[in-house]
XYZ file of C-alpha atoms in Angstrom:
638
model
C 149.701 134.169 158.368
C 147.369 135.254 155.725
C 144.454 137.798 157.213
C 141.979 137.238 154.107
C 140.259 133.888 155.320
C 141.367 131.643 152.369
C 143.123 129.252 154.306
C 139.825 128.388 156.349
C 137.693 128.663 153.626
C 139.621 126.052 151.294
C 139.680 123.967 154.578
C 135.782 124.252 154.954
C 134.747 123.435 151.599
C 136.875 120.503 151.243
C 135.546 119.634 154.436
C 131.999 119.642 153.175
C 133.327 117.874 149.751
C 134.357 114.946 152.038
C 137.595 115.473 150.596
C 141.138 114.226 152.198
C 143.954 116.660 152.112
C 145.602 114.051 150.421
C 142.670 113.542 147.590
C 142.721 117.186 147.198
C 146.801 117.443 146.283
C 146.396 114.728 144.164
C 143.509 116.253 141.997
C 145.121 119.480 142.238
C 148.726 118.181 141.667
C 150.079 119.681 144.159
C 151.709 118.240 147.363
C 149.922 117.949 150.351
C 152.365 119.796 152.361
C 151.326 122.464 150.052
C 147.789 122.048 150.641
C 148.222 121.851 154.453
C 149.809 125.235 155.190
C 147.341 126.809 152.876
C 144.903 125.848 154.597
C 146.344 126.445 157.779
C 147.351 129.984 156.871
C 151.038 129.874 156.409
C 151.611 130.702 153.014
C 151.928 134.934 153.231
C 151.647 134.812 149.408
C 150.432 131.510 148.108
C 150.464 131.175 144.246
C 146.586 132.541 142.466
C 147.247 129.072 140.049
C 147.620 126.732 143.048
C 144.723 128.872 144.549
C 142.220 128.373 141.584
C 143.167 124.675 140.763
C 142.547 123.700 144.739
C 139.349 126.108 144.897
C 137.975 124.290 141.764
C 138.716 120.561 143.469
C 136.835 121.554 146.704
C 133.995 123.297 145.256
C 135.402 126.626 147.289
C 134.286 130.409 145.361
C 137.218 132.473 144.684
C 135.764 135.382 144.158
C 134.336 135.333 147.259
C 137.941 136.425 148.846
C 140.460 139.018 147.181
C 143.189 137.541 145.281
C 141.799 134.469 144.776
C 139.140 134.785 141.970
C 139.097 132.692 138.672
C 140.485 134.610 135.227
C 136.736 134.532 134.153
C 135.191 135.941 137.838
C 137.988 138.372 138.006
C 137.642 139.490 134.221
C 133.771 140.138 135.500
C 134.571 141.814 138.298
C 137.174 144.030 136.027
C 134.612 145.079 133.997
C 131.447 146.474 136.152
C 128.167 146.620 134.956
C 128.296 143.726 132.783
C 124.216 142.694 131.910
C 123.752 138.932 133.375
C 120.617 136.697 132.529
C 119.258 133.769 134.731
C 117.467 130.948 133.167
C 115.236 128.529 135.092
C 113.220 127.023 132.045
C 115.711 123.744 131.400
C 118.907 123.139 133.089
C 119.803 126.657 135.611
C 122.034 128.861 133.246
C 123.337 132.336 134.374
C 124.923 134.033 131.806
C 126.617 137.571 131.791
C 126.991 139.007 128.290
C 125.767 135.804 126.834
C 128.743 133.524 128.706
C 127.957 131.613 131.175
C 129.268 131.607 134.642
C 130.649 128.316 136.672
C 128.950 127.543 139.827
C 129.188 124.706 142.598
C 126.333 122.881 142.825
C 125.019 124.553 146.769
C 125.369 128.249 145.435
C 123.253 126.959 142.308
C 120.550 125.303 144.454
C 119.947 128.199 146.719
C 119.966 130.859 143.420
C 117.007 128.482 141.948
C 115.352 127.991 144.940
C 115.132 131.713 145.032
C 114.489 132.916 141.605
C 111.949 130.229 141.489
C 110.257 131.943 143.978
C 110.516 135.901 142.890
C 109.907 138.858 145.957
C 108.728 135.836 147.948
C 110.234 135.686 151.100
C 112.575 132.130 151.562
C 113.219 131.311 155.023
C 116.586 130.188 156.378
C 114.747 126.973 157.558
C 113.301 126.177 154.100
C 116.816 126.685 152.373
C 118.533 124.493 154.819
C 115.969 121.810 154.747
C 116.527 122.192 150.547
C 120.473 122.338 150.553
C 120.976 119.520 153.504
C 118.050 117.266 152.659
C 116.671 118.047 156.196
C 119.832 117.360 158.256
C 121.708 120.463 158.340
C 124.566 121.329 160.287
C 124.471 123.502 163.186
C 126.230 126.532 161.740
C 123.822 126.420 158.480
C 122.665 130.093 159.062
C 126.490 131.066 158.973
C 126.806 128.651 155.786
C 123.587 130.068 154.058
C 125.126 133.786 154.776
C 127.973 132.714 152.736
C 126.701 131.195 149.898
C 124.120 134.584 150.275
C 126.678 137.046 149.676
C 128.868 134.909 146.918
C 125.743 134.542 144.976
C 125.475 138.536 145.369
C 129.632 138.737 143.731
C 127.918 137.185 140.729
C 124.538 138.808 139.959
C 125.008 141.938 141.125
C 127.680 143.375 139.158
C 128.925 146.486 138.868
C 130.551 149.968 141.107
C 129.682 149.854 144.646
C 128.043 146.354 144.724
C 129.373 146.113 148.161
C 127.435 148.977 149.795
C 124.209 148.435 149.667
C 123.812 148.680 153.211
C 120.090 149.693 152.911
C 119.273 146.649 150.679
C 117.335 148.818 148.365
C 119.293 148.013 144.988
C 120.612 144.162 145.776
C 119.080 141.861 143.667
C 119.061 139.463 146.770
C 117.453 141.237 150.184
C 117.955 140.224 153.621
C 114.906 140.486 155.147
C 114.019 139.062 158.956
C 114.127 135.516 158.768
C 115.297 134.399 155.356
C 116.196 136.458 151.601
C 114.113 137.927 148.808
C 114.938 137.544 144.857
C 114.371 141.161 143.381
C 112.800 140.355 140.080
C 112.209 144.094 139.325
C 114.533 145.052 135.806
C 116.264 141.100 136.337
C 116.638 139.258 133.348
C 114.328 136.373 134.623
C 113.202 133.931 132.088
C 110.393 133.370 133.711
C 109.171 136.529 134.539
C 109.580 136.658 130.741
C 107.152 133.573 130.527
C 104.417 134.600 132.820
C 104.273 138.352 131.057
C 103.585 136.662 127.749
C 101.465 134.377 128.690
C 99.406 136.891 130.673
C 99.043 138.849 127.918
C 98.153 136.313 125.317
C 95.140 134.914 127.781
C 93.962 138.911 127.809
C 94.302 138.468 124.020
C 92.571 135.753 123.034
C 89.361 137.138 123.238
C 89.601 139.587 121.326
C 92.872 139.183 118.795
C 93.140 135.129 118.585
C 95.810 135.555 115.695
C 98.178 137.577 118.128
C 97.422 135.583 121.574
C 98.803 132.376 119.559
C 102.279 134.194 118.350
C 102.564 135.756 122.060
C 101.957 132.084 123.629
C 104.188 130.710 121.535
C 106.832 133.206 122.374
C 105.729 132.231 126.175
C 106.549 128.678 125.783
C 109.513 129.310 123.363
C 111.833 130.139 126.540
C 111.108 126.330 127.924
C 114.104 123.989 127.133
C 113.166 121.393 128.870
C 111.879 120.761 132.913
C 112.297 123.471 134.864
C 115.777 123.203 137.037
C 116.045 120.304 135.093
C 119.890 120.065 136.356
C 119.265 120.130 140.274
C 116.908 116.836 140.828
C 116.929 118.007 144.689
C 114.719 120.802 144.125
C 112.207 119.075 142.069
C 109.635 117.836 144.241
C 109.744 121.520 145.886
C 106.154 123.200 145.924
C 107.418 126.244 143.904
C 109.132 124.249 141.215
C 106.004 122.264 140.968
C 104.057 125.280 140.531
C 105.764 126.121 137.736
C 105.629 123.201 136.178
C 101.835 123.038 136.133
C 102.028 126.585 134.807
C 104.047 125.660 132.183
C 101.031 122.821 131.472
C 98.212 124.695 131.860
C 99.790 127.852 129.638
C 100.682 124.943 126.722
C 96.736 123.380 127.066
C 95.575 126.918 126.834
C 97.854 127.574 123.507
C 96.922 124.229 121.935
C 93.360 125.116 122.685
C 93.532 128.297 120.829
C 95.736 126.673 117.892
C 93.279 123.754 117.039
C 90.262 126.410 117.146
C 92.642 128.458 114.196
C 92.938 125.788 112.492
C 96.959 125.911 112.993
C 97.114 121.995 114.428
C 100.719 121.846 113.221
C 101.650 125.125 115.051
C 101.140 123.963 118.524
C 102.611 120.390 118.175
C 106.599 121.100 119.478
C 105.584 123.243 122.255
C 103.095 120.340 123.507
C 105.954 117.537 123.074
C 108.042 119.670 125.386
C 105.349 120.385 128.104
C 104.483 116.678 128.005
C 108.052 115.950 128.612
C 107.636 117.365 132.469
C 104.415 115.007 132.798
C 104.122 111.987 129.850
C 101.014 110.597 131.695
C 99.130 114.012 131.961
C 95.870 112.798 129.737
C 94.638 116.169 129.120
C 97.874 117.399 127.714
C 98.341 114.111 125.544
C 94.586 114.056 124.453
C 95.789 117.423 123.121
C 99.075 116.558 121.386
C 96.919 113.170 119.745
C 94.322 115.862 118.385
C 97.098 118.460 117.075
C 98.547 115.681 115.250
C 95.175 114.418 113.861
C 94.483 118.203 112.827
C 97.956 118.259 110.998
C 97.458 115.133 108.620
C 98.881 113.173 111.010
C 96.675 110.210 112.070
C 98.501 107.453 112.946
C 101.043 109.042 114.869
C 98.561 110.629 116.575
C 96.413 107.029 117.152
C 100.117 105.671 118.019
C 100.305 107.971 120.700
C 96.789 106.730 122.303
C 98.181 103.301 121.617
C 101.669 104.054 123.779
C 99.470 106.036 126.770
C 96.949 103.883 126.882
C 99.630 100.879 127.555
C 101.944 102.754 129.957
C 98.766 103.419 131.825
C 98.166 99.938 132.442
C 101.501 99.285 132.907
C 102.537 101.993 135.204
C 99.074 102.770 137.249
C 97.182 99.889 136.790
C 94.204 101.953 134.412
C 92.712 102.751 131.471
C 92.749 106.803 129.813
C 90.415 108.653 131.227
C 87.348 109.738 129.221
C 88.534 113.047 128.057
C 91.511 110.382 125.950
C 89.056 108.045 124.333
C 86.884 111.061 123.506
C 90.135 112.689 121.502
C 90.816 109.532 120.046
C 87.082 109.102 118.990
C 87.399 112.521 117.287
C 90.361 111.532 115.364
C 88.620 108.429 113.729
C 85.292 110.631 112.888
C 87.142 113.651 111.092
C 87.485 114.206 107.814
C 90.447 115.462 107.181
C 93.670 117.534 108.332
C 92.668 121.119 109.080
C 94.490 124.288 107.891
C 91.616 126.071 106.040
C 91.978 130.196 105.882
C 89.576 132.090 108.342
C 86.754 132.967 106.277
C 86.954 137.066 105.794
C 85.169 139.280 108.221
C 84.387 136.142 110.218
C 83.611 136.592 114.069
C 86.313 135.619 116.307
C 85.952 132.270 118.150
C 84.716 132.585 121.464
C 87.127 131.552 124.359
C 86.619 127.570 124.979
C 85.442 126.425 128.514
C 87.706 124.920 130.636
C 89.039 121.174 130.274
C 86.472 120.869 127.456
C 88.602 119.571 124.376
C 88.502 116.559 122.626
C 85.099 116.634 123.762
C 83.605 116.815 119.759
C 84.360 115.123 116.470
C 84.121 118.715 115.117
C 86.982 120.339 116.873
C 88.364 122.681 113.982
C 84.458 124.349 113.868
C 84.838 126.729 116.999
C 83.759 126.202 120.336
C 83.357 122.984 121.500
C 80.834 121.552 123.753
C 81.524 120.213 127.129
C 80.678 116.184 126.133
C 81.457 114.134 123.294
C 77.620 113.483 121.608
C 76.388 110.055 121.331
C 77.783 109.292 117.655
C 74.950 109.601 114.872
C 72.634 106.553 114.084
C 73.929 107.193 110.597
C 77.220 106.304 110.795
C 77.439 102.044 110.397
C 81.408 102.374 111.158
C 81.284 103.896 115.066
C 83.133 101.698 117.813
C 81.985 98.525 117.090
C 84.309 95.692 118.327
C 84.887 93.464 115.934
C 83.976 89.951 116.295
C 84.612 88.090 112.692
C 85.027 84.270 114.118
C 83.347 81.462 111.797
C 81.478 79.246 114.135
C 82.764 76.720 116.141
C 82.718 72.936 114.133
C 80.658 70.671 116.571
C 81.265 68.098 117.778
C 85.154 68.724 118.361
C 87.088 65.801 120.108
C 90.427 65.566 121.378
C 92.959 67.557 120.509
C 94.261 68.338 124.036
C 97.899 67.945 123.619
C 97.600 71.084 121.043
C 94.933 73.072 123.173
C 96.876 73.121 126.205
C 99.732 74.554 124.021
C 97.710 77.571 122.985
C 96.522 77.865 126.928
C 100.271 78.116 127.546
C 100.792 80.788 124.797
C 98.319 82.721 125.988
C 99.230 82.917 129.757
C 102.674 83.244 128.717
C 101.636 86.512 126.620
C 99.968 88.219 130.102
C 102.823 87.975 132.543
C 104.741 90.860 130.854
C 106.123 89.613 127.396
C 107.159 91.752 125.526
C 106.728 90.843 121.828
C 103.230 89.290 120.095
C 102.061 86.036 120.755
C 102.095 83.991 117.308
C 100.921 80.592 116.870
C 101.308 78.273 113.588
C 99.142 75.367 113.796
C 100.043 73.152 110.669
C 99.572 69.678 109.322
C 98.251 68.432 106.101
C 94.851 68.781 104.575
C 91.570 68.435 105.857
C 93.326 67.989 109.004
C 91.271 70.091 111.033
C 93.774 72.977 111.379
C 90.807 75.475 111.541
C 88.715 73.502 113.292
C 91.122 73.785 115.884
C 92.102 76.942 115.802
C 88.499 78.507 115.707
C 87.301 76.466 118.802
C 89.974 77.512 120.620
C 89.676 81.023 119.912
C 85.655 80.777 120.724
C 86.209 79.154 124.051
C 89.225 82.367 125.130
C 87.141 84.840 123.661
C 87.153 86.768 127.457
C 90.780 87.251 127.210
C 90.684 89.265 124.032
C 88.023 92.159 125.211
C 88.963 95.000 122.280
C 88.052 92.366 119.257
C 88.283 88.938 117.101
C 89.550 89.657 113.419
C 89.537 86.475 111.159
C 90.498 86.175 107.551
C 90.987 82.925 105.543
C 93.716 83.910 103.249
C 92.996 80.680 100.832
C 96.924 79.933 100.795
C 96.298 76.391 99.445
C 93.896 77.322 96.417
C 95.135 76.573 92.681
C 96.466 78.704 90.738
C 98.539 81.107 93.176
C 96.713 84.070 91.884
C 93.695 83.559 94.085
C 95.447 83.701 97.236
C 94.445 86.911 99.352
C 97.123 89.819 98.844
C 97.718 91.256 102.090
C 96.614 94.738 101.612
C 93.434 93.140 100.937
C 92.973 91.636 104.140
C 94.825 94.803 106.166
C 91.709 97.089 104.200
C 89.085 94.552 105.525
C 90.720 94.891 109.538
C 90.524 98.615 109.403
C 86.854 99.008 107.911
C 86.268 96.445 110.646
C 87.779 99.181 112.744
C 85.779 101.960 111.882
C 88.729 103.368 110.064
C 86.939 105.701 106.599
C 87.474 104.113 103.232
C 89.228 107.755 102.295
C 91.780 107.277 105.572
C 92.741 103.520 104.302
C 96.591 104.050 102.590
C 96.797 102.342 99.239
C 100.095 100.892 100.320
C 100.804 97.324 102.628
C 103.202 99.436 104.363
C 101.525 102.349 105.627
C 98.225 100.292 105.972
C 100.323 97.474 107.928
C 101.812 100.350 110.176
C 97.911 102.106 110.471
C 96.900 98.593 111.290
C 99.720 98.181 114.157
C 99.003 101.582 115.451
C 95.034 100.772 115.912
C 95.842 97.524 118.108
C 99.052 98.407 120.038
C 97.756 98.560 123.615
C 95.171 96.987 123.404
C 94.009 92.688 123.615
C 93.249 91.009 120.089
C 92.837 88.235 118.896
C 93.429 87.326 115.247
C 93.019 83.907 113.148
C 94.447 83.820 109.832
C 93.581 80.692 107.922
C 95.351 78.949 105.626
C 98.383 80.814 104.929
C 100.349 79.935 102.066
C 103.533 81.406 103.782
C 105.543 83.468 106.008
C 105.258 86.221 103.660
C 101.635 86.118 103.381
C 101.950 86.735 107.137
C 104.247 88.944 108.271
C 102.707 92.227 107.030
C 98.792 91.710 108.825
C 100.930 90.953 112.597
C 100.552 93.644 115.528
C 103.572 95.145 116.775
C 102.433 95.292 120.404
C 102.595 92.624 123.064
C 98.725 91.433 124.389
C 97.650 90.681 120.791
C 97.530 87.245 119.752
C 97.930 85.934 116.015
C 96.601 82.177 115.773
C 97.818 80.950 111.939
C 96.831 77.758 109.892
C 98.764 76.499 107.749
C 99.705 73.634 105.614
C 103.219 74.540 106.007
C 105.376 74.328 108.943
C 105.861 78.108 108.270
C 109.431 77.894 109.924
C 110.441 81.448 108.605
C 107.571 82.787 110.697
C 109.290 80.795 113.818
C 112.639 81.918 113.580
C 112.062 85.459 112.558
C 109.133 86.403 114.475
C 109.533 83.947 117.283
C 106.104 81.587 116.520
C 105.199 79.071 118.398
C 104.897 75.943 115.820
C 102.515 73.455 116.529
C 102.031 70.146 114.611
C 98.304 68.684 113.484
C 98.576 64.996 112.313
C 95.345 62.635 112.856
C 93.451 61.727 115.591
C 94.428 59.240 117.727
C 92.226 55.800 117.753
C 90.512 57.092 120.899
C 89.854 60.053 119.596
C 88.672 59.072 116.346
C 86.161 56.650 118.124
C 84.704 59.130 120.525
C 84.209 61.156 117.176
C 81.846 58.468 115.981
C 79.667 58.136 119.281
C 79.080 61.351 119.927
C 77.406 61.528 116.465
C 75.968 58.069 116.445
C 75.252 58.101 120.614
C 76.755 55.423 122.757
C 73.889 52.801 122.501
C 74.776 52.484 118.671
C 78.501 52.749 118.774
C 78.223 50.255 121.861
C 76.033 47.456 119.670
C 78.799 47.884 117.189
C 82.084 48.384 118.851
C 84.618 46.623 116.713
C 83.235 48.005 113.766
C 83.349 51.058 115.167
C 86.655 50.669 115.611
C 87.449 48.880 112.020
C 85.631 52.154 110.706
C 87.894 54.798 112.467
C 91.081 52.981 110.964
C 89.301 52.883 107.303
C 89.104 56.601 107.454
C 92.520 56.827 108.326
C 91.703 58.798 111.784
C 90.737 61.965 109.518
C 88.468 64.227 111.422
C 86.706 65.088 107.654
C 86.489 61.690 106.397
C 84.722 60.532 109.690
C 82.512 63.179 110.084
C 81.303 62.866 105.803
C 81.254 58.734 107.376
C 79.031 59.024 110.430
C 76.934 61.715 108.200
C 75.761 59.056 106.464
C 75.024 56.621 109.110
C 73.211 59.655 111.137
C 70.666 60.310 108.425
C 69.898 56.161 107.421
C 69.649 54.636 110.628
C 68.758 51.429 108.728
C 72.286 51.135 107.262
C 74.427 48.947 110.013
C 78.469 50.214 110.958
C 79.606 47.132 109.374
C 77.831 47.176 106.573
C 79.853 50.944 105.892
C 82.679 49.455 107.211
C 83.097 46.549 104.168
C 81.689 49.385 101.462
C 84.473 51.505 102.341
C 86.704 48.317 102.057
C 85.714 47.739 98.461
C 86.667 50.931 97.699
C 90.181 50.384 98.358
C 90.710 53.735 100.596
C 88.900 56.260 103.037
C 86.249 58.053 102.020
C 88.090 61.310 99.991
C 85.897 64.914 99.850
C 86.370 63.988 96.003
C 84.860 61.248 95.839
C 81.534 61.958 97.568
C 79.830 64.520 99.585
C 77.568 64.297 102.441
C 74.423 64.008 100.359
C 75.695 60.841 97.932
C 76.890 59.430 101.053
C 73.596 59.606 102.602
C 71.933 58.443 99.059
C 74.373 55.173 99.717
């Protein structure tokens, strides 16, 4: 029999694994006779390979008996007084002279549940609720002991590690009722953290330029969430601690960075804080205004854009104030900062709390606590843009087509995820717009933010007088209160500014008369809850099967329709004296909302002229009344 206490400790971590004997030769390749009288203790001199490969399946620490230890544990333990570092800032790393050191996952629990906590005192109770999830065994305290005094093998290194009997050197102390993590002389990184960033916030008063190199050295040890490798000790009130620290410490740098002037410096450290929380609106009103300060607009507008939608999405509400008042700074400044401290000029005074993005001045010292009502003098402040022409009236029919757009529209707000696009087409003088704009009037509560419109003249003669579409992407962002200096003199970066502006956010815009796809593409949003309504004399069937449009055909009105045109411009006691050549005078105009309205025109303003009597002059003619051959005044001249 073997008097060490292998056998039974190989027996009880494979026990805990939920491992089979049987799993555990297979893994090991080894036979499972071999594994049982290992574990039972009859193996005087068992081989240290089959020990290690067996210890490694079942999760069991070798070093914790003699003879058994790994090559890399026992080369540690060969070699005393080795320096060892524990990092909690990202994924738990221990390393001893720079090499890190293999642990099972219940030994590397408790050591971050401890060092999380430093000279606090951790109950048994709260490290067996962490460890078991709240159901652990009976024997835990046993169980805890253990993992207690393997943990002690491997951080405290070095000639007589065993004998501390008074506790007064272990970097792990019993104490009644649970342990104690000894930060005093450990290589903690964050006891590294908290020293710098104490001393930076005693700094900043008084020596701004060296409290921003010490925070940044303070947030430089972060590589990602804290413990970001044990999930199970997340939610734990320590670990959240820290995790707010590390948020508060990176609002406090980015505070003092955008009062420098050094926008650009602070921007990495804030991505990684906001990595722990990417819904924290203070932190990301920050990061917007760092990238603002740094030349970088749109990303910066992007990133309102992508909050303000996973808001909505996620929780069901809009960014607080503190967001729109960073994102109203970024449209009122002038430019990126990065201007030199002028010489002999008095340090900025430490900010008040929670106060930034609370001023379109923010690189001019301290800020005040609200945003100011914006001037009287500037025309271009938060206006919502509503550029709809008026609705044509009277508008008949068309229901077939309007229900169409009703079922775009809902289809767009239950969670689509690209842009709504519609292309209403048919041929000329139609009433594509006519459409299109009524419509648009008559939805105008589903599109809250804004109504752009531009008619892009697609059918005019020569080519060259169509509307380029930088042209119309400058008019949407002047409409947006976007500065004639910010607009880009290029369709793709004003296209992408344009995108950024309206992702998140409910718009609605008309383009009329498109001469193609082309003419198109570059003026859509990129965001689903927009809405592009297009009119075209084309079918515009690149727009359909590239960008998914919904095509929907204008031809002209339908004999009802085309007489219920007629009496509600004439009234129902004329139309009803003359019915059939009401009738006879809808088919003469072909059923062309234009040619019957430039008709009727002329009936409306000489009441003395009878419905036949227009009826057989339009018969002479040969054809229905063309927008060449008359307007509404000859008409009414007869």
């Amino acid at each position: 029999m073997i008097a060490d206490g292998r056998g039974d400790g190989l027996r009880a971590a494979r026990i805990q694994a939920g491992l089979t004997q049987d799993e555990v030769a297979r893994r090991a390749g080894i036979s499972v006779r071999t594994v049982r009288h290992i574990e039972r203790g009859q193996v005087r001199n068992p081989r240290h390979e089959t020990l290690v490969r067996m210890a490694q399946v079942v999760g069991y620490d070798c070093a914790a008996t003699p003879g058994c230890e790994t090559d890399a544990n026992a080369r540690q333990s060969e070699q005393p007084g080795r320096p060892y570092e524990i990092r909690l800032l990202g994924p738990l790393t221990v390393l001893t002279s720079g090499l890190p050191v293999a642990m099972p996952l219940k030994q590397r629990a408790m050591l971050g549940l401890l060092a999380v906590q430093p000279d606090q005192t951790v109950s048994h109770e709260e490290i067996a609720d962490v460890l078991w999830s709240g159901e652990a065994p009976s024997a835990y305290p046993t169980l805890v002991h253990t993992y207690v005094a393997r943990l002690r093998r491997i951080i405290e290194p070095g000639p007589g590690r065993h004998g501390h009997r008074d506790g007064s050197r272990r970097r792990i102390s019993t104490v009644r009722g649970g342990y104690v993590f000894n930060s005093g002389g450990a290589q903690l990184d964050l006891c590294r953290f908290e020293e710098r960033a104490a001393q930076a916030a005693r700094a900043a008063g008084s020596d701004p330029k060296s409290a921003l190199e010490l925070f940044k050295q303070a947030l430089r040890g972060w590589q990602g969430r804290v413990l970001q490798d044990l999930p199970l000790l997340w939610q734990h009130p320590a670990v959240v601690r820290v995790a707010q620290r590390h948020i508060d410490v990176a609002i406090e740098f980015a505070d003092l960075a955008l009062r420098l002037n050094r926008s650009a410096y602070a921007i990495d450290q804030l991505r990684i804080a906001s990595y722990e929380e990417p819904l924290h609106e203070p932190l990301q009103a920050r990061i917007m205004l760092a990238l603002a300060g740094s030349g970088r607009r749109a990303a910066a507008l992007r990133l309102f854009a992508d909050l303000r939608m996973r808001l909505k999405k996620e929780l069901g509400v809009e960014p607080s104030e503190e967001v729109w008042q960073a994102r109203h700074t970024i449209l009122m400044q002038d430019g990126p900062d990065g201007r030199a401290d002028p010489a002999g000029a008095e340090p900025p005074q430490p900010m008040p709390e929670q106060s930034y993005g609370a001023t379109g001045e923010f690189w001019n010292g301290p800020l005040p606590a609200r945003l100011p009502e914006p001037p009287s003098s500037r025309p271009r402040s938060l206006a919502l843009p509503a550029q709809l022409p008026p609705v044509i009236t009277p508008f008949v029919g068309r229901h077939e087509q309007l229900a169409v757009l009703d079922g775009l529209l809902a289809h767009g707000g239950k969670g689509c995820a690209s842009v709504g696009i519609a292309a209403v087409h048919g041929p000329p003088e139609i009433g594509k717009t006519a459409l299109a704009v009524r419509w648009a009037h008559h939805r105008l509560e589903d599109f809250p933010d804004g109504q752009l419109y531009a008619d892009l003249q697609g059918s005019a003669n020569p080519p060259d007088r169509r509307v380029r579409p930088l042209t119309v992407l400058t008019r949407f962002l002047r409409s947006l209160g976007v500065p004639d200096e910010w607009i880009p003199d290029t369709q793709e970066e004003a296209s992408g500014l344009l995108r950024s502006l309206l992702a998140g956010r409910r718009f609605l815009m008309v383009l009329d008369d498109a001469a193609d796809a082309a003419q198109v593409r570059g003026l859509l949003p990129g965001t689903p809850g927009n809405l592009v309504l297009v009119t075209s004399r084309s079918p515009l069937m690149d727009l359909v099967t590239r960008e998914g449009a919904r095509s929907i055909a204008l031809d002209v009105l339908s004999a009802t329709e085309a007489y219920a045109l007629i009496e509600t411009y004439l009234g129902p006691e004329r139309t009803a004296a003359e019915p059939e050549a009401t009738a006879e005078l809808a088919a003469v105009c072909g059923q062309y909302p234009l040619e019957l309205r430039m008709a009727v025109a002329r009936l409306a303003v000489t009441p003395q002229v009878s419905i036949r009597a227009l009826v057989a002059e339009l018969a002479r003619r040969g054809r229905p009344v063309a927008v060449a051959d008359a307007d509404a005044d000859s008409l009414a001249s007869g």
